[in-house]
PDB file of C-alpha atoms in Angstrom:
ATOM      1  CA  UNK A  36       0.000   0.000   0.000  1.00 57.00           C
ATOM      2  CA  UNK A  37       1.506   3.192  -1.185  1.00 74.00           C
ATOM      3  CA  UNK A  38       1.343   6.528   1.061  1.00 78.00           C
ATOM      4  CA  UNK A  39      -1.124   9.238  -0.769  1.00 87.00           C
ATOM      5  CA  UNK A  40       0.567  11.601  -2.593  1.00 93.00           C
ATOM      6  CA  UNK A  41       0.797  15.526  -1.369  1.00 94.00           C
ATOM      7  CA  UNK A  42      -2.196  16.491  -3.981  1.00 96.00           C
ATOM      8  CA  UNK A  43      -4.235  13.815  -2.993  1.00 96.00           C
ATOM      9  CA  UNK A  44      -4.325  14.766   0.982  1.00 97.00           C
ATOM     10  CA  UNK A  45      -3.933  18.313  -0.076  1.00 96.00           C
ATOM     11  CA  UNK A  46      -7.303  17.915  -1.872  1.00 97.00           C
ATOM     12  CA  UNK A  47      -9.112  16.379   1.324  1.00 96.00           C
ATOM     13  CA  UNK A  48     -10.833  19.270   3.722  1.00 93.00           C
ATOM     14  CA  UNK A  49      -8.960  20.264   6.280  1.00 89.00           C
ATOM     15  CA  UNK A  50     -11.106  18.261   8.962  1.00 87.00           C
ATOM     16  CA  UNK A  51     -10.053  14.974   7.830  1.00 92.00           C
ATOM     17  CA  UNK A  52      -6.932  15.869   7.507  1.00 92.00           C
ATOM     18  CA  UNK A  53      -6.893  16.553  10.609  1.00 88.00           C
ATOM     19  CA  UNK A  54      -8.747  13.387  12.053  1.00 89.00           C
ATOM     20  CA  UNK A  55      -6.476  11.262   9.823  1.00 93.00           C
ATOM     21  CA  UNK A  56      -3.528  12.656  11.375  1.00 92.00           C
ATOM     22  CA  UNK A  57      -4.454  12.750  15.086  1.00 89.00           C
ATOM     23  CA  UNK A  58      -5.705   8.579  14.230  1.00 90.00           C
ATOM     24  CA  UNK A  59      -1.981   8.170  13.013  1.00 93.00           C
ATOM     25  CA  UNK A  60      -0.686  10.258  15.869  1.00 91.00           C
ATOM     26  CA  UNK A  61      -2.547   8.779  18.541  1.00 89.00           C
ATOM     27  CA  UNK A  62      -1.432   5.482  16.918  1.00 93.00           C
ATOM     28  CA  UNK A  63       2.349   5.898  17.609  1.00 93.00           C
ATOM     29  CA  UNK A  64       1.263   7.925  20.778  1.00 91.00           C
ATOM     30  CA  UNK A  65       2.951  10.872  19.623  1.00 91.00           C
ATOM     31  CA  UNK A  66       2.443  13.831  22.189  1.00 88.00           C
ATOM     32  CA  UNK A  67       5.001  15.808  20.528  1.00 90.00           C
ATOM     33  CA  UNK A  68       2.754  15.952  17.427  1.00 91.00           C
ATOM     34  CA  UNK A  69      -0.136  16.755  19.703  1.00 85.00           C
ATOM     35  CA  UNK A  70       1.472  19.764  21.042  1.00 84.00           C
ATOM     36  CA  UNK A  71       2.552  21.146  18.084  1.00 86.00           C
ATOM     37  CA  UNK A  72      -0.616  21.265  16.567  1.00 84.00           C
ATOM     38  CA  UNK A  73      -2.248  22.765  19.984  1.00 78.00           C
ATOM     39  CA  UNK A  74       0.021  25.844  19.807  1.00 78.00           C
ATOM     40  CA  UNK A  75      -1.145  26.932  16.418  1.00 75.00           C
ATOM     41  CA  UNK A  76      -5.101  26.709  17.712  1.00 70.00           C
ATOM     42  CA  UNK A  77      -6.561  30.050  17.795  1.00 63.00           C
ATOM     43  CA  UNK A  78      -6.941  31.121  20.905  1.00 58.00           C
ATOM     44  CA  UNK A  79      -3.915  28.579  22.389  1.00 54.00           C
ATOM     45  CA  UNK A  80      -2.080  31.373  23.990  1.00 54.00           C
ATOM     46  CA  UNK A  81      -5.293  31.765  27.070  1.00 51.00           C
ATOM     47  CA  UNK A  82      -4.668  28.197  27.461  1.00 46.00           C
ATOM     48  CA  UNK A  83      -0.962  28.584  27.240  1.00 48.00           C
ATOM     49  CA  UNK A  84      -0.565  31.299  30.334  1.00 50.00           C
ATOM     50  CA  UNK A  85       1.185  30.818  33.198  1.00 42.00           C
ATOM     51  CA  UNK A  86      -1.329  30.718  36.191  1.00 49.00           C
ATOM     52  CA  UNK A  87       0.511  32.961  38.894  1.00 48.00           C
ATOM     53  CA  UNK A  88       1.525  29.710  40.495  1.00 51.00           C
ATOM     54  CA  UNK A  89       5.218  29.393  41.555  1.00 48.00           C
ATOM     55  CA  UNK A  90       6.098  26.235  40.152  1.00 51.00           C
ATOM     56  CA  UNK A  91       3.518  26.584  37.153  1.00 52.00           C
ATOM     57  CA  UNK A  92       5.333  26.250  34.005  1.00 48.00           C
ATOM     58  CA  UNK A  93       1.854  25.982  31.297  1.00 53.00           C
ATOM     59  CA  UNK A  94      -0.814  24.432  30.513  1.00 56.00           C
ATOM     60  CA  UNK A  95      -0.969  20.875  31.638  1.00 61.00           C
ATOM     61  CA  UNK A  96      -1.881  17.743  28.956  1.00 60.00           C
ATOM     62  CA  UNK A  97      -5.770  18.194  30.340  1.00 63.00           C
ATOM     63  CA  UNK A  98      -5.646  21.671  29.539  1.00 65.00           C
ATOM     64  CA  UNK A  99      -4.585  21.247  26.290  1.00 64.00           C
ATOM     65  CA  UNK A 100      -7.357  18.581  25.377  1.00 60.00           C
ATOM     66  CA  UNK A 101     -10.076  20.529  26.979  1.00 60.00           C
ATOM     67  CA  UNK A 102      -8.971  23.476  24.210  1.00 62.00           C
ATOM     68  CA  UNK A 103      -8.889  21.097  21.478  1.00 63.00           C
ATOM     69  CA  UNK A 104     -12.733  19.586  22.653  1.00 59.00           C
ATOM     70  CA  UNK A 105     -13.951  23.328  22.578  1.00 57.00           C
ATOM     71  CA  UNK A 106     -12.141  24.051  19.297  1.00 59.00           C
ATOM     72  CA  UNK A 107     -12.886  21.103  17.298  1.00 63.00           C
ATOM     73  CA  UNK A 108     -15.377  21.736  14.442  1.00 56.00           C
ATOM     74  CA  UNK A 109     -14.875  25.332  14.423  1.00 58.00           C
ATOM     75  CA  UNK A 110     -12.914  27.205  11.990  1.00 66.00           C
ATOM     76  CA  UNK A 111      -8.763  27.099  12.266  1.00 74.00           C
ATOM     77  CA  UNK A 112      -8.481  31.220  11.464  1.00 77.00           C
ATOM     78  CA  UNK A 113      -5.838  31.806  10.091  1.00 83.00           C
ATOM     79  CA  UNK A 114      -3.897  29.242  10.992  1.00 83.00           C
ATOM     80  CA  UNK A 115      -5.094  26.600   9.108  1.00 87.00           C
ATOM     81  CA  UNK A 116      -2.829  26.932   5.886  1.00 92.00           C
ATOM     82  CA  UNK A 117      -0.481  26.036   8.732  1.00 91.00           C
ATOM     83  CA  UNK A 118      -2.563  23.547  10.320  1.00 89.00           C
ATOM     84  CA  UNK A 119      -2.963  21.790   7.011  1.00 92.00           C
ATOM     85  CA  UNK A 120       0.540  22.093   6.391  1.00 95.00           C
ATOM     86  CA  UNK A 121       1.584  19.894   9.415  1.00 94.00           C
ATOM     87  CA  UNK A 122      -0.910  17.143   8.743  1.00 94.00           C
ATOM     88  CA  UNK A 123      -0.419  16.863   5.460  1.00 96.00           C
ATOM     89  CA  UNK A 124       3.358  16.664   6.067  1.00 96.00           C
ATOM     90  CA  UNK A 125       2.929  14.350   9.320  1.00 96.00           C
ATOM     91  CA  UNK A 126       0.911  11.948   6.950  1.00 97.00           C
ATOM     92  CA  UNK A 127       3.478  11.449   4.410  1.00 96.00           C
ATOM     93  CA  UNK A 128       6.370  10.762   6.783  1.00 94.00           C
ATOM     94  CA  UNK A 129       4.408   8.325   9.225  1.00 92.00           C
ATOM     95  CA  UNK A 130       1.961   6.134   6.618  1.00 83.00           C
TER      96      UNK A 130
END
């Protein structure tokens, strides 16, 4: 089975891009992927501030799954050219 080519994914909506990629990611338990694609969310930075705590360094792993629940379906902003970007490329070097 051969890996789809860049046009192919590049022609599939955005969405399943996305679910294809966090199926592949969640696969080979990749939180680094994850992460990546959680700082380019809109609205990642509330999520991402420190909470006056002294030993607080971000948002923890809940934190960043509650944003992605309240963010998924909606619209990327402008950061989906990005967001496309890094699923289309994660697809093509883990398939």
């Amino acid at each position: 089975m051969t890996s789809p080519s860049f046009a192919e994914l590049d022609a599939l909506p955005t969405e399943e891009l996305r679910e294809r990629a966090f199926a592949l990611a969640r696969h080979h338990r990749d939180i680094g992927f994850f992460w990546s694609v959680f700082k380019h969310l809109p609205d990642s930075d509330e999520a991402a501030e420190l909470d006056g705590a002294p030993n607080s360094i971000g948002p923890t792993i809940e934190e960043a799954v509650a944003l992605y629940r309240e963010l998924e379906g909606h619209g990327y902003g402008d950061q989906e050219p990005l967001l496309r970007a890094a699923f289309i490329d994660y697809l093509q070097k883990h398939q």
